[in-house]
Short mmCIF file of C-alpha atoms in Angstrom, two decimals:
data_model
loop_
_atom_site.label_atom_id
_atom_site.label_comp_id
_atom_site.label_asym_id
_atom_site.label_seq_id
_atom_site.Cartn_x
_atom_site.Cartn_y
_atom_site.Cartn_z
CA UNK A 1 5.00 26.97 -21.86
CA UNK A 2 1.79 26.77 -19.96
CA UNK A 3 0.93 29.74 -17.83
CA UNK A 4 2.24 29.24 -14.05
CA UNK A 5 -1.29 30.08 -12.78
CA UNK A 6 -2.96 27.27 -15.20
CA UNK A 7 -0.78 24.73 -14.00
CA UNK A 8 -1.43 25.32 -10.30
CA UNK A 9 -4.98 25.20 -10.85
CA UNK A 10 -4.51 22.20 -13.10
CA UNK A 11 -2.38 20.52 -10.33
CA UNK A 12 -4.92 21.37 -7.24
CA UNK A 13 -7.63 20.37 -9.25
CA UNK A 14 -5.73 16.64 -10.01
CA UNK A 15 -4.82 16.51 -6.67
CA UNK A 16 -8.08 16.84 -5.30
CA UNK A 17 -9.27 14.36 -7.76
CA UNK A 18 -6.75 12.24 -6.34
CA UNK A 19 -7.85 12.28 -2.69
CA UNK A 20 -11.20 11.74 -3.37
CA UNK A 21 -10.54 8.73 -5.01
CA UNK A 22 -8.45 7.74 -2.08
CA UNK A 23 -11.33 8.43 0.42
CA UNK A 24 -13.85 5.84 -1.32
CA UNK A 25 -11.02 3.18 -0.81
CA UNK A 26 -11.12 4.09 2.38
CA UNK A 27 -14.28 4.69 3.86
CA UNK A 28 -14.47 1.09 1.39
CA UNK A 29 -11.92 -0.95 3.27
CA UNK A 30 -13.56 0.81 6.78
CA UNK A 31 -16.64 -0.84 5.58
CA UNK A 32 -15.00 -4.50 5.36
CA UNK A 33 -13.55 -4.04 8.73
CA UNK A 34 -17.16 -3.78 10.05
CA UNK A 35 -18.09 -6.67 7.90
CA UNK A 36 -15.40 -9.27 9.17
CA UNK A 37 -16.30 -7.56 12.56
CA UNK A 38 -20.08 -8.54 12.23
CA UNK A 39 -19.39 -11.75 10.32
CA UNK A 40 -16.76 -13.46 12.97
CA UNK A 41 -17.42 -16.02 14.50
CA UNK A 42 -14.86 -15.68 17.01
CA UNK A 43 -15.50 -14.94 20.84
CA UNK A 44 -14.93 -11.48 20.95
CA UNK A 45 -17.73 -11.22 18.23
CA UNK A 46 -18.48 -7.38 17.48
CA UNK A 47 -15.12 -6.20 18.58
CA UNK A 48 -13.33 -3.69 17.11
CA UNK A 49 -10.52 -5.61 17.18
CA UNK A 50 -11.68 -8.46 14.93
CA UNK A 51 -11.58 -6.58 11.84
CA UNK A 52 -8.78 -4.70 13.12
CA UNK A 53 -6.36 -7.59 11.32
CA UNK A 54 -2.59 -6.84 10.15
CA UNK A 55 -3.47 -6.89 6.71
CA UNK A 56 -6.37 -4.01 7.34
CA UNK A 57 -4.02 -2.20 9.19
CA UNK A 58 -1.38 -1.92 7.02
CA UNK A 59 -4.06 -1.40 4.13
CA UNK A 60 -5.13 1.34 6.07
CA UNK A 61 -2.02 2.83 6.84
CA UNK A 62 -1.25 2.68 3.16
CA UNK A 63 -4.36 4.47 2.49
CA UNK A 64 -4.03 6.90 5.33
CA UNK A 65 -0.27 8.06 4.36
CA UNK A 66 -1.58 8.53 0.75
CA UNK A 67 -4.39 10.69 1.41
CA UNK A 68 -1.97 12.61 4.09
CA UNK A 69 0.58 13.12 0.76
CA UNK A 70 -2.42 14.55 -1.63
CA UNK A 71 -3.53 16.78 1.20
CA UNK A 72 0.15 18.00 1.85
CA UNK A 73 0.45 18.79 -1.77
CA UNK A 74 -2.82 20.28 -2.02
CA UNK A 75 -1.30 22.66 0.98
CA UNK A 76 2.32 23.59 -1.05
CA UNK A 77 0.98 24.05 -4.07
CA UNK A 78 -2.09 26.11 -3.16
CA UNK A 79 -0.31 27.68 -0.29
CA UNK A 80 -1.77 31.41 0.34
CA UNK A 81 0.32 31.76 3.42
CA UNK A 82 3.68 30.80 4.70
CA UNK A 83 2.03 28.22 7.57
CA UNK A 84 -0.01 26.40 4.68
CA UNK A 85 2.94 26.38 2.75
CA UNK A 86 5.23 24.85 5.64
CA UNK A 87 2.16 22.92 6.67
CA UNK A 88 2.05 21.11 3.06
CA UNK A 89 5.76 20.40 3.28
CA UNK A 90 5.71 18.53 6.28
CA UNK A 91 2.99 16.60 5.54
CA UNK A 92 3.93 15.27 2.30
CA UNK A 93 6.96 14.01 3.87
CA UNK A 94 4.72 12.31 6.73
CA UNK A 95 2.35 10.44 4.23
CA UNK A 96 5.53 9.29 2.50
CA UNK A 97 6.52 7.82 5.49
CA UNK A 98 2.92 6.48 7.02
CA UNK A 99 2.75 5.18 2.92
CA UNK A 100 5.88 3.31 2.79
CA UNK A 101 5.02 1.29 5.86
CA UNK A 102 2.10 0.67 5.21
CA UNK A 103 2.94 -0.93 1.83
CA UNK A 104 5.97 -2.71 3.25
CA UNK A 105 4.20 -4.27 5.90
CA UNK A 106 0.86 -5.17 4.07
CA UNK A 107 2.82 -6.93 1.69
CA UNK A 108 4.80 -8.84 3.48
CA UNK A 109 1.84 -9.81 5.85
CA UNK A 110 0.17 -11.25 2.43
CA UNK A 111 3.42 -12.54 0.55
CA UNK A 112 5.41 -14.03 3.36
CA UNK A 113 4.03 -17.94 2.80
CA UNK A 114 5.42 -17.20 -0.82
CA UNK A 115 8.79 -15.47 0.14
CA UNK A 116 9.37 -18.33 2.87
CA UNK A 117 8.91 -20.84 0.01
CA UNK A 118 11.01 -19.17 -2.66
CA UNK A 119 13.83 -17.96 -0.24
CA UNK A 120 13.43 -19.87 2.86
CA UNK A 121 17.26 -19.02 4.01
CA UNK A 122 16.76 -15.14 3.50
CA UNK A 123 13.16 -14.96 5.01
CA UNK A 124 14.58 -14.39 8.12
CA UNK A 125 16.68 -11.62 7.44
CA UNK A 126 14.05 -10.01 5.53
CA UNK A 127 11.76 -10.45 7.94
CA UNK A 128 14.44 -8.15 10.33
CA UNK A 129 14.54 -5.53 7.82
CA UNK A 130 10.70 -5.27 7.72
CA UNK A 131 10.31 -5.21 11.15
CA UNK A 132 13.02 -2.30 11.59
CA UNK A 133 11.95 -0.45 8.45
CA UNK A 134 9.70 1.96 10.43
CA UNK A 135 12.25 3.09 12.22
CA UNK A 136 13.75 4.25 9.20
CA UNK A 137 10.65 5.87 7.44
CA UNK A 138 10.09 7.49 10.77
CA UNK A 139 13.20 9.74 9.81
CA UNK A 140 11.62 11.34 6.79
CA UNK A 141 9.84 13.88 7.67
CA UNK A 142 12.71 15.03 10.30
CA UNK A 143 14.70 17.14 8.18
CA UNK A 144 11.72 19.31 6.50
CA UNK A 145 10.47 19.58 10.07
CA UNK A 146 13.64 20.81 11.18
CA UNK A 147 14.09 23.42 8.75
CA UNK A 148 10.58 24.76 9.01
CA UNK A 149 11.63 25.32 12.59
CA UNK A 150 14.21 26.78 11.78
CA UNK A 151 17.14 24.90 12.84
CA UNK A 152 20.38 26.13 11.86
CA UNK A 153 23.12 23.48 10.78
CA UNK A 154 25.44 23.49 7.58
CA UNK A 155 24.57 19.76 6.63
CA UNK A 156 20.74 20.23 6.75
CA UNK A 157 21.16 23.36 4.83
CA UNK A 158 23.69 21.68 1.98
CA UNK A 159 21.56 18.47 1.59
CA UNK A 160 17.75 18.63 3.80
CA UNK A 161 15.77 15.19 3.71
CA UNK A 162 17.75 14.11 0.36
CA UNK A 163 19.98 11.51 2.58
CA UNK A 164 16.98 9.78 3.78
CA UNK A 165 14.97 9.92 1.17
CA UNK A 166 17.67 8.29 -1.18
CA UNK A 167 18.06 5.33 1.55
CA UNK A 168 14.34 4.88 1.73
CA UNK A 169 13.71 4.79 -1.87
CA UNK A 170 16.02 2.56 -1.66
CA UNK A 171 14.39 0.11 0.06
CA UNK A 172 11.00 0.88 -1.28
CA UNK A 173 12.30 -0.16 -5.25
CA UNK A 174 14.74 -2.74 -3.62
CA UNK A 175 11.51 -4.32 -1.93
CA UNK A 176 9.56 -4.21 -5.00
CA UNK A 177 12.30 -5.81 -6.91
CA UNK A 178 12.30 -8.65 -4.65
CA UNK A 179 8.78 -9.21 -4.52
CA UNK A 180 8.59 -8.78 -8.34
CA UNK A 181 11.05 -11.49 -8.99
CA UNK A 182 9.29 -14.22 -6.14
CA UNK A 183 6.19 -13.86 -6.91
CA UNK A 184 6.59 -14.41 -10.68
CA UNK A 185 9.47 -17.28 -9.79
CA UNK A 186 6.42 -18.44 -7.50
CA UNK A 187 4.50 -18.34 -10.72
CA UNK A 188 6.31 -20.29 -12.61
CA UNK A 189 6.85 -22.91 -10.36
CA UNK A 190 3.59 -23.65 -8.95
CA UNK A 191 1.16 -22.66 -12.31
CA UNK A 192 -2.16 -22.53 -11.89
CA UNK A 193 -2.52 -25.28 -9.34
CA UNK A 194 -0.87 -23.47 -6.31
CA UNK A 195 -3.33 -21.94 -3.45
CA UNK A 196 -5.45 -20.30 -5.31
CA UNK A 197 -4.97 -17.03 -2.33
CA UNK A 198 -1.53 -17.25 -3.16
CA UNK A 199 -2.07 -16.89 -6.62
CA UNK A 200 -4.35 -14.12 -6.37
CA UNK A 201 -1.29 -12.01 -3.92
CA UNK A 202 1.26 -13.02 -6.45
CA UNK A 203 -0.65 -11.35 -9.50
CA UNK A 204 -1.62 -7.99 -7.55
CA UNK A 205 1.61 -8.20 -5.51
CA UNK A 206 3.75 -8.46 -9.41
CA UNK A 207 1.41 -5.72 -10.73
CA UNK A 208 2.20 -3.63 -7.72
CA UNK A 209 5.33 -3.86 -7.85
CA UNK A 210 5.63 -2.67 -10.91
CA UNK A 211 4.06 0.14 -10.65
CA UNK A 212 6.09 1.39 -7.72
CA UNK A 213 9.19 1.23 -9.41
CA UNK A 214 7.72 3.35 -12.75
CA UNK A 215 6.50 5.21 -9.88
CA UNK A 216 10.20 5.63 -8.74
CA UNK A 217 11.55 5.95 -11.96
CA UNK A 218 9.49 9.12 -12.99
CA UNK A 219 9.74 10.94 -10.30
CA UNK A 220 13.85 9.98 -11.04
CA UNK A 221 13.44 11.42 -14.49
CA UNK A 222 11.44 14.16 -13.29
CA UNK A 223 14.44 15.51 -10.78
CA UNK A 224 16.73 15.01 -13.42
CA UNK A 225 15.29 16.76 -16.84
CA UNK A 226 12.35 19.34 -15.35
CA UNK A 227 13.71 22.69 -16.37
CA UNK A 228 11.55 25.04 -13.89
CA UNK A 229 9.41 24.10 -10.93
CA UNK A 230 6.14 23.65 -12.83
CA UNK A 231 7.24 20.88 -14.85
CA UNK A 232 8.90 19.28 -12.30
CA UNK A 233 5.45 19.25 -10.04
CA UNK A 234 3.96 17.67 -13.28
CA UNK A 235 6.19 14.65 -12.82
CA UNK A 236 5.53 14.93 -8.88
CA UNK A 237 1.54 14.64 -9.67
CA UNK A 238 2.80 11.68 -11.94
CA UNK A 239 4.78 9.89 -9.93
CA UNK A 240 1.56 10.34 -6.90
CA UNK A 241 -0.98 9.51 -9.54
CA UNK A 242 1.01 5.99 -10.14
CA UNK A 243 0.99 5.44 -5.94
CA UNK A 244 -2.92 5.90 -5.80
CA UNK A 245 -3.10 3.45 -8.51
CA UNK A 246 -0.25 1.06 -6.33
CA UNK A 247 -2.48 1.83 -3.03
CA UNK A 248 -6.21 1.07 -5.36
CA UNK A 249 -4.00 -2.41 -6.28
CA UNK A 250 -3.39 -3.72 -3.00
CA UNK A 251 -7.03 -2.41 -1.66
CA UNK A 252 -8.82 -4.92 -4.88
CA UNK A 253 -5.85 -7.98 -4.00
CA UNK A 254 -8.16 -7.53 -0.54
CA UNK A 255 -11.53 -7.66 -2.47
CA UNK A 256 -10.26 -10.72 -4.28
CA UNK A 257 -8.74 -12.64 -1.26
CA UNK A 258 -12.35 -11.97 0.31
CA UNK A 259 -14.34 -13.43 -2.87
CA UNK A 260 -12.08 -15.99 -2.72
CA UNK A 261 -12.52 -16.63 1.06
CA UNK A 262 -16.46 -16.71 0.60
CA UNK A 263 -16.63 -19.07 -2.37
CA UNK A 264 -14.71 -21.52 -0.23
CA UNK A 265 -16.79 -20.86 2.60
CA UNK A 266 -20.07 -21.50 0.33
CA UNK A 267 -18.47 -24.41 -1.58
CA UNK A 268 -17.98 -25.99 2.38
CA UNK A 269 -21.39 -25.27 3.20
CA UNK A 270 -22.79 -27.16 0.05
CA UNK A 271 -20.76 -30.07 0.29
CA UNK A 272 -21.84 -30.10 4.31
CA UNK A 273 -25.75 -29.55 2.76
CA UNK A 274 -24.94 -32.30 0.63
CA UNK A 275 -23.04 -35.13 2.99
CA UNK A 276 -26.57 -34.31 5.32
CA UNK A 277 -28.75 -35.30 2.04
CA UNK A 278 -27.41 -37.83 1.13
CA UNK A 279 -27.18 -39.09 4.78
CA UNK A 280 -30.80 -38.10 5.23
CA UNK A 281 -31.78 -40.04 2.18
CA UNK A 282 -30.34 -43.14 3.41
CA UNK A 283 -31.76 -43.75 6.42
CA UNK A 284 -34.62 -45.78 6.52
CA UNK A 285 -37.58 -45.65 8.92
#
């Protein structure tokens, strides 16, 4: 068994990795909001606000509550005092929360023309559960919160956040499953000659998907086998490791949608260029 020490350091220095690799997306998809800002067209031109779209802001939430769950673990792990240590705990439990809407939301935002579609009779109880699923992830970092302050109560004491986090996980894999199984039904219905944006959010959305519930699923496996607190942070790092690569999924679906959303815009522009040849060709003086 690796030394205790060597795994800490190990685990900080993963961590760390982790966040930094989360930064670039952000400070990436900041930079996108500024373009969109610069390019619209719209007449608030230069606002904020433009770029400041529902799929950036979930993105960004996303993002944000990932980077807040690397730092928080940086904090436990590395804790030298009991405030960094209670700190960290908190935290964690916050970017969970932050994380989980932001995924929830961002792909729903992208997927809904392809969930309406597929399950036009259920959209609109979905679209309830979406809408009140903050509320819920809101709860999550309650308990830990509460017992760092110190709150006394036999319930808390017997069982902490475990309640809540059960019921959001819950939703989280439940989520995935159902986006898993439309998109690819999407798939398969439409081929290759369905909106070609739509088929871009099905493929990251599936891949996504997938990765949050092996995501799920170790961090399962690690509660249920890891035999002393070191391992079981291994599968914790494991099971964070998969969301950065979840979060890094939904931030290059954006890169795609915007390639894809330029070579229209370019192939419009040609074919205008063109019609005004041709016209210009035409006339005769």
């Amino acid at each position: 068994m690796a030394d205790p020490s060597t795994v800490t350091i190990i685990l900080m220095y993963s961590y760390a990795t982790l966040a930094a690799i989360t930064i670039i997306h952000i400070m990436a998809l900041l930079n996108f909001v500024v373009d969109e800002t610069v390019m619209s067209d719209s007449a608030v031109k230069h606002s904020f606000t433009t770029g400041a779209t529902p799929f950036n802001v979930s993105l960004f939430l996303a993002l944000s509550g990932l980077l807040t769950i690397l730092i928080g673990q940086l904090c436990y792990i590395g804790a030298i005092n009991s405030s960094m240590w209670s700190f960290g705990f908190v935290a964690a439990d916050a970017g969970v929360a932050v994380l989980d809407m932001g995924y929830i939301q961002y792909i729903w935002a992208r997927g809904f023309p392809i969930i309406e579609a597929t399950l036009p009779k259920a959209t609109p109880y979905l679209k309830r559960i979406v809408q009140a699923s903050p509320l819920l992830f809101a709860l999550l970092p309650v308990p830990s919160a509460l017992v760092i302050a110190g709150v006394k109560n036999e319930f808390l004491a017997t069982y902490g956040g475990a309640p809540i986090a059960i019921i959001c996980g819950l939703l989280v894999v439940s989520f995935d499953c159902l986006i898993g199984i439309t998109f690819v039904r999407y798939r398969a219905t439409t081929g290759l000659h369905g909106d070609k944006r739509l088929e871009i959010v099905t493929r990251y959305g599936i891949a996504a998907a997938c990765i949050g519930i092996v995501a799920l699923c170790v961090f399962v496996v690690g509660f249920a086998v890891a035999a002393d607190a070191p391992m079981y942070q291994c599968f914790v790092l494991g099971t964070f490791a998969l969301l950065v690569v979840e979060c890094v999924i939904l931030f290059w679906m954006k890169v795609a949608i915007r390639r894809c959303r330029l070579e229209r815009a370019s192939l419009r522009t040609e074919r205008a260029m063109s019609v005004v040849g041709t016209s210009w060709n035409s006339m005769k003086f």
